């Protein structure tokens, strides 16, 4: 999709690692000017170089705690002022935090999971919308297969937060449709080579999950980035309020 996003400004939250990193690269390859936020995974020199080579523009990277409204407001103001507009927003931030059954989970952990996965999407979207021009825009929310099937043991809070992304996506798509902004979600299944599974999934669980995938392989960050790139492009202008499932056949409606 070379140059389909030429002269467009893109913001990818959590864009320094894993799925977010590949999304940032893929959108840069489409000609977009890219900004990312990060908290614990600062972009390395290799990513900065690849972004510049792909898009011709320097990568803008802003450290951000996306659960803090004051931090989000300042970061979006800085990025919006630098770019002039935000044409594509990819809400990629999220995490399991830790596995815990509901009867063993304290309320503070529940709130932390919701803050990282759901509140961050609201806050970044809320403060990005003033910089999104009327006439053309894309918002893409990264959900999860866990939002459909509840996830593996100890992931009820995570699955709940990701299921809420589906409702947020549908409702927001109606609110901003008249402004020419589409809103969609992408729900990845098992995506290997990501901090999520490196941290929370055992080798045995990984093997069992891969064996259960109908296409007989694990996903990779590029599989998700390709779906995001299409939704961000002019080719998807009549697609809004929907969820693209990227899971190799693990789940489909």
Tab-separated table of C-alpha atoms in Angstrom:
chain	number	residue	atom	x	y	z
A	1	UNK	CA	0.000	0.000	0.000
A	2	UNK	CA	2.794	2.359	-0.911
A	3	UNK	CA	1.927	6.032	-0.440
A	4	UNK	CA	-1.759	5.436	0.353
A	5	UNK	CA	-1.181	7.452	3.519
A	6	UNK	CA	1.101	10.078	2.031
A	7	UNK	CA	0.676	13.442	3.769
A	8	UNK	CA	-1.240	11.778	6.612
A	9	UNK	CA	-0.240	12.062	10.264
A	10	UNK	CA	-0.453	8.919	12.369
A	11	UNK	CA	-0.326	8.331	16.123
A	12	UNK	CA	0.272	4.810	17.459
A	13	UNK	CA	0.113	4.399	21.224
A	14	UNK	CA	2.539	1.845	22.600
A	15	UNK	CA	4.339	1.913	19.279
A	16	UNK	CA	7.832	0.992	20.408
A	17	UNK	CA	7.533	-2.782	20.724
A	18	UNK	CA	5.684	-5.862	19.493
A	19	UNK	CA	2.455	-5.306	17.580
A	20	UNK	CA	2.645	-1.523	18.000
A	21	UNK	CA	6.140	-1.413	16.557
A	22	UNK	CA	5.106	-3.328	13.452
A	23	UNK	CA	2.000	-1.161	13.023
A	24	UNK	CA	4.175	1.950	13.161
A	25	UNK	CA	6.505	0.541	10.507
A	26	UNK	CA	3.667	-0.594	8.247
A	27	UNK	CA	1.976	2.818	8.333
A	28	UNK	CA	5.305	4.509	7.650
A	29	UNK	CA	5.715	2.241	4.612
A	30	UNK	CA	2.375	3.619	3.411
A	31	UNK	CA	3.896	7.092	3.439
A	32	UNK	CA	2.530	8.384	6.740
A	33	UNK	CA	4.320	10.641	9.171
A	34	UNK	CA	4.400	8.662	12.418
A	35	UNK	CA	4.308	9.551	16.093
A	36	UNK	CA	4.306	6.955	18.831
A	37	UNK	CA	3.895	6.944	22.572
A	38	UNK	CA	5.752	4.647	24.924
A	39	UNK	CA	6.115	4.077	28.652
A	40	UNK	CA	8.475	1.156	29.275
A	41	UNK	CA	9.594	0.342	25.713
A	42	UNK	CA	11.386	3.361	24.298
A	43	UNK	CA	11.922	3.082	20.528
A	44	UNK	CA	15.437	2.022	19.578
A	45	UNK	CA	17.679	3.482	16.897
A	46	UNK	CA	16.780	0.699	14.478
A	47	UNK	CA	13.086	1.607	14.599
A	48	UNK	CA	13.837	5.300	14.208
A	49	UNK	CA	16.005	4.587	11.155
A	50	UNK	CA	13.466	2.252	9.546
A	51	UNK	CA	10.654	4.773	10.056
A	52	UNK	CA	12.691	7.538	8.445
A	53	UNK	CA	13.729	5.354	5.515
A	54	UNK	CA	10.168	4.200	4.941
A	55	UNK	CA	8.346	7.518	5.239
A	56	UNK	CA	11.011	10.152	4.720
A	57	UNK	CA	10.078	11.728	8.062
A	58	UNK	CA	11.632	11.525	11.501
A	59	UNK	CA	9.812	9.457	14.090
A	60	UNK	CA	8.219	11.456	16.887
A	61	UNK	CA	8.274	9.552	20.184
A	62	UNK	CA	6.632	10.788	23.383
A	63	UNK	CA	6.834	9.093	26.776
A	64	UNK	CA	3.323	8.720	28.152
A	65	UNK	CA	1.394	7.171	31.007
A	66	UNK	CA	-1.877	6.735	29.131
A	67	UNK	CA	-3.823	6.151	32.347
A	68	UNK	CA	-3.156	9.738	33.482
A	69	UNK	CA	-5.449	12.324	31.929
A	70	UNK	CA	-3.046	15.207	32.548
A	71	UNK	CA	-0.231	13.285	30.838
A	72	UNK	CA	-2.472	12.340	27.895
A	73	UNK	CA	-3.745	15.873	27.492
A	74	UNK	CA	-0.200	17.274	27.399
A	75	UNK	CA	1.108	14.583	25.034
A	76	UNK	CA	-1.760	14.974	22.566
A	77	UNK	CA	-1.440	18.741	22.679
A	78	UNK	CA	2.279	18.469	21.895
A	79	UNK	CA	1.818	15.958	19.068
A	80	UNK	CA	-1.208	17.749	17.628
A	81	UNK	CA	0.580	21.085	17.679
A	82	UNK	CA	3.699	19.620	16.051
A	83	UNK	CA	1.807	17.772	13.319
A	84	UNK	CA	-1.037	20.238	12.864
A	85	UNK	CA	-3.525	17.360	12.711
A	86	UNK	CA	-3.901	13.688	13.600
A	87	UNK	CA	-5.377	11.762	10.692
A	88	UNK	CA	-5.019	8.205	11.987
A	89	UNK	CA	-5.126	7.140	15.630
A	90	UNK	CA	-4.222	3.579	16.600
A	91	UNK	CA	-5.081	2.800	20.215
A	92	UNK	CA	-2.650	-0.042	20.811
A	93	UNK	CA	-1.784	0.284	24.508
A	94	UNK	CA	-2.836	-2.638	26.677
A	95	UNK	CA	-1.711	-5.435	28.936
A	96	UNK	CA	-2.770	-8.311	31.153
A	97	UNK	CA	-0.852	-6.899	34.156
A	98	UNK	CA	-1.015	-10.281	35.916
A	99	UNK	CA	-3.121	-13.420	35.873
A	100	UNK	CA	-5.557	-13.601	38.786
A	101	UNK	CA	-8.911	-15.326	39.331
A	102	UNK	CA	-11.756	-13.018	40.319
A	103	UNK	CA	-12.039	-14.477	43.840
A	104	UNK	CA	-8.340	-13.788	44.335
A	105	UNK	CA	-8.200	-10.369	42.659
A	106	UNK	CA	-8.273	-7.204	44.712
A	107	UNK	CA	-10.144	-4.155	43.445
A	108	UNK	CA	-6.953	-2.181	42.834
A	109	UNK	CA	-5.720	-4.775	40.325
A	110	UNK	CA	-9.108	-4.813	38.580
A	111	UNK	CA	-8.990	-1.023	38.277
A	112	UNK	CA	-5.427	-1.115	36.966
A	113	UNK	CA	-6.362	-3.567	34.223
A	114	UNK	CA	-9.332	-1.388	33.228
A	115	UNK	CA	-7.198	1.748	33.300
A	116	UNK	CA	-4.522	0.312	31.013
A	117	UNK	CA	-6.830	-1.373	28.510
A	118	UNK	CA	-10.015	0.716	28.479
A	119	UNK	CA	-9.510	4.081	30.160
A	120	UNK	CA	-6.426	4.707	28.039
A	121	UNK	CA	-8.484	4.262	24.872
A	122	UNK	CA	-11.055	6.783	26.076
A	123	UNK	CA	-8.466	9.309	27.228
A	124	UNK	CA	-6.313	9.229	24.086
A	125	UNK	CA	-9.335	9.291	21.785
A	126	UNK	CA	-10.996	12.096	23.734
A	127	UNK	CA	-7.912	14.292	23.513
A	128	UNK	CA	-7.056	13.318	19.917
A	129	UNK	CA	-10.459	14.118	18.412
A	130	UNK	CA	-9.979	17.914	18.488
A	131	UNK	CA	-6.970	17.406	16.191
A	132	UNK	CA	-8.846	15.166	13.744
A	133	UNK	CA	-10.105	17.121	10.773
A	134	UNK	CA	-13.665	16.938	9.530
A	135	UNK	CA	-13.791	15.066	6.235
A	136	UNK	CA	-11.262	12.270	6.737
A	137	UNK	CA	-9.990	10.301	9.704
A	138	UNK	CA	-9.363	6.831	11.053
A	139	UNK	CA	-9.501	5.462	14.593
A	140	UNK	CA	-8.398	1.849	15.044
A	141	UNK	CA	-8.616	0.161	18.432
A	142	UNK	CA	-6.568	-2.940	19.201
A	143	UNK	CA	-8.785	-5.381	21.078
A	144	UNK	CA	-8.157	-9.112	21.564
A	145	UNK	CA	-9.527	-12.587	21.006
A	146	UNK	CA	-9.882	-12.619	24.800
A	147	UNK	CA	-12.685	-10.079	24.394
A	148	UNK	CA	-14.639	-12.745	22.521
A	149	UNK	CA	-13.768	-15.904	24.461
A	150	UNK	CA	-12.720	-14.619	27.887
A	151	UNK	CA	-9.073	-15.564	27.523
A	152	UNK	CA	-7.089	-18.176	29.411
A	153	UNK	CA	-7.426	-18.763	33.173
A	154	UNK	CA	-6.785	-15.672	35.265
A	155	UNK	CA	-7.658	-13.257	32.447
A	156	UNK	CA	-11.283	-12.350	33.231
A	157	UNK	CA	-10.452	-8.696	33.871
A	158	UNK	CA	-8.356	-8.475	30.714
A	159	UNK	CA	-11.040	-10.176	28.619
A	160	UNK	CA	-13.698	-7.879	30.042
A	161	UNK	CA	-11.676	-4.768	29.248
A	162	UNK	CA	-11.078	-5.936	25.696
A	163	UNK	CA	-14.750	-6.843	25.193
A	164	UNK	CA	-15.586	-3.272	26.179
A	165	UNK	CA	-13.442	-2.068	23.270
A	166	UNK	CA	-15.954	-3.639	20.873
A	167	UNK	CA	-18.794	-1.585	22.356
A	168	UNK	CA	-16.688	1.588	22.435
A	169	UNK	CA	-15.794	1.084	18.779
A	170	UNK	CA	-19.401	0.627	17.658
A	171	UNK	CA	-20.744	3.561	19.641
A	172	UNK	CA	-17.982	5.959	18.639
A	173	UNK	CA	-18.312	4.996	14.981
A	174	UNK	CA	-21.839	6.433	15.012
A	175	UNK	CA	-20.829	9.593	16.861
A	176	UNK	CA	-18.108	10.609	14.422
A	177	UNK	CA	-19.426	9.216	11.122
A	178	UNK	CA	-20.748	12.600	9.997
A	179	UNK	CA	-17.238	14.003	10.408
A	180	UNK	CA	-15.853	11.489	7.901
A	181	UNK	CA	-14.033	9.526	10.609
A	182	UNK	CA	-14.253	5.741	10.617
A	183	UNK	CA	-13.776	3.719	13.805
A	184	UNK	CA	-12.891	0.036	13.775
A	185	UNK	CA	-11.257	-2.574	15.979
A	186	UNK	CA	-8.733	-5.302	15.321
A	187	UNK	CA	-8.823	-8.352	17.582
A	188	UNK	CA	-5.593	-10.383	17.435
A	189	UNK	CA	-5.482	-14.010	18.498
A	190	UNK	CA	-2.235	-15.739	19.435
A	191	UNK	CA	0.540	-13.438	18.194
A	192	UNK	CA	4.022	-14.727	18.913
A	193	UNK	CA	7.159	-12.658	19.558
A	194	UNK	CA	5.378	-10.144	21.771
A	195	UNK	CA	6.024	-9.105	25.387
A	196	UNK	CA	2.517	-10.323	26.297
A	197	UNK	CA	3.140	-13.998	25.589
A	198	UNK	CA	6.812	-13.861	26.545
A	199	UNK	CA	5.671	-12.754	30.001
A	200	UNK	CA	2.359	-14.512	30.653
A	201	UNK	CA	2.259	-17.682	28.539
A	202	UNK	CA	4.191	-20.867	29.252
A	203	UNK	CA	5.952	-22.826	26.548
A	204	UNK	CA	3.470	-25.663	27.003
A	205	UNK	CA	0.501	-23.307	26.633
A	206	UNK	CA	2.029	-21.733	23.531
A	207	UNK	CA	2.471	-25.139	21.891
A	208	UNK	CA	-1.069	-26.218	22.740
A	209	UNK	CA	-2.548	-22.973	21.444
A	210	UNK	CA	-0.645	-23.115	18.160
A	211	UNK	CA	-1.738	-26.714	17.642
A	212	UNK	CA	-5.375	-25.623	17.986
A	213	UNK	CA	-5.187	-22.877	15.334
A	214	UNK	CA	-6.877	-24.026	12.091
A	215	UNK	CA	-4.253	-22.443	9.819
A	216	UNK	CA	-1.616	-24.367	11.799
A	217	UNK	CA	0.684	-21.529	12.720
A	218	UNK	CA	0.994	-18.714	15.218
A	219	UNK	CA	0.304	-15.177	14.169
A	220	UNK	CA	2.987	-12.516	14.042
A	221	UNK	CA	2.883	-8.739	14.527
A	222	UNK	CA	2.902	-8.209	10.762
A	223	UNK	CA	-0.415	-10.043	10.443
A	224	UNK	CA	-2.018	-7.468	12.727
A	225	UNK	CA	-0.218	-4.529	11.126
A	226	UNK	CA	-1.524	-5.501	7.673
A	227	UNK	CA	-5.117	-5.375	8.909
A	228	UNK	CA	-4.529	-2.021	10.581
A	229	UNK	CA	-2.904	-0.639	7.439
A	230	UNK	CA	-5.935	-1.589	5.349
A	231	UNK	CA	-8.397	-0.057	7.823
A	232	UNK	CA	-6.302	3.119	7.850
A	233	UNK	CA	-6.257	3.388	4.075
A	234	UNK	CA	-8.715	5.083	1.697
A	235	UNK	CA	-9.680	1.583	0.526
A	236	UNK	CA	-11.601	1.016	3.779
A	237	UNK	CA	-13.623	4.229	3.649
A	238	UNK	CA	-16.977	2.363	3.815
A	239	UNK	CA	-15.942	0.161	6.748
A	240	UNK	CA	-16.793	1.429	10.220
A	241	UNK	CA	-18.027	0.081	13.537
A	242	UNK	CA	-16.662	-3.380	12.844
A	243	UNK	CA	-14.032	-5.729	14.261
A	244	UNK	CA	-11.458	-7.493	12.109
A	245	UNK	CA	-10.464	-10.776	13.753
A	246	UNK	CA	-6.842	-11.752	13.108
A	247	UNK	CA	-6.577	-15.192	14.664
A	248	UNK	CA	-6.044	-17.882	12.035
A	249	UNK	CA	-9.531	-19.271	12.497
A	250	UNK	CA	-9.523	-19.594	16.300
A	251	UNK	CA	-12.729	-17.564	16.450
A	252	UNK	CA	-15.186	-16.139	13.952
A	253	UNK	CA	-18.717	-14.845	14.296
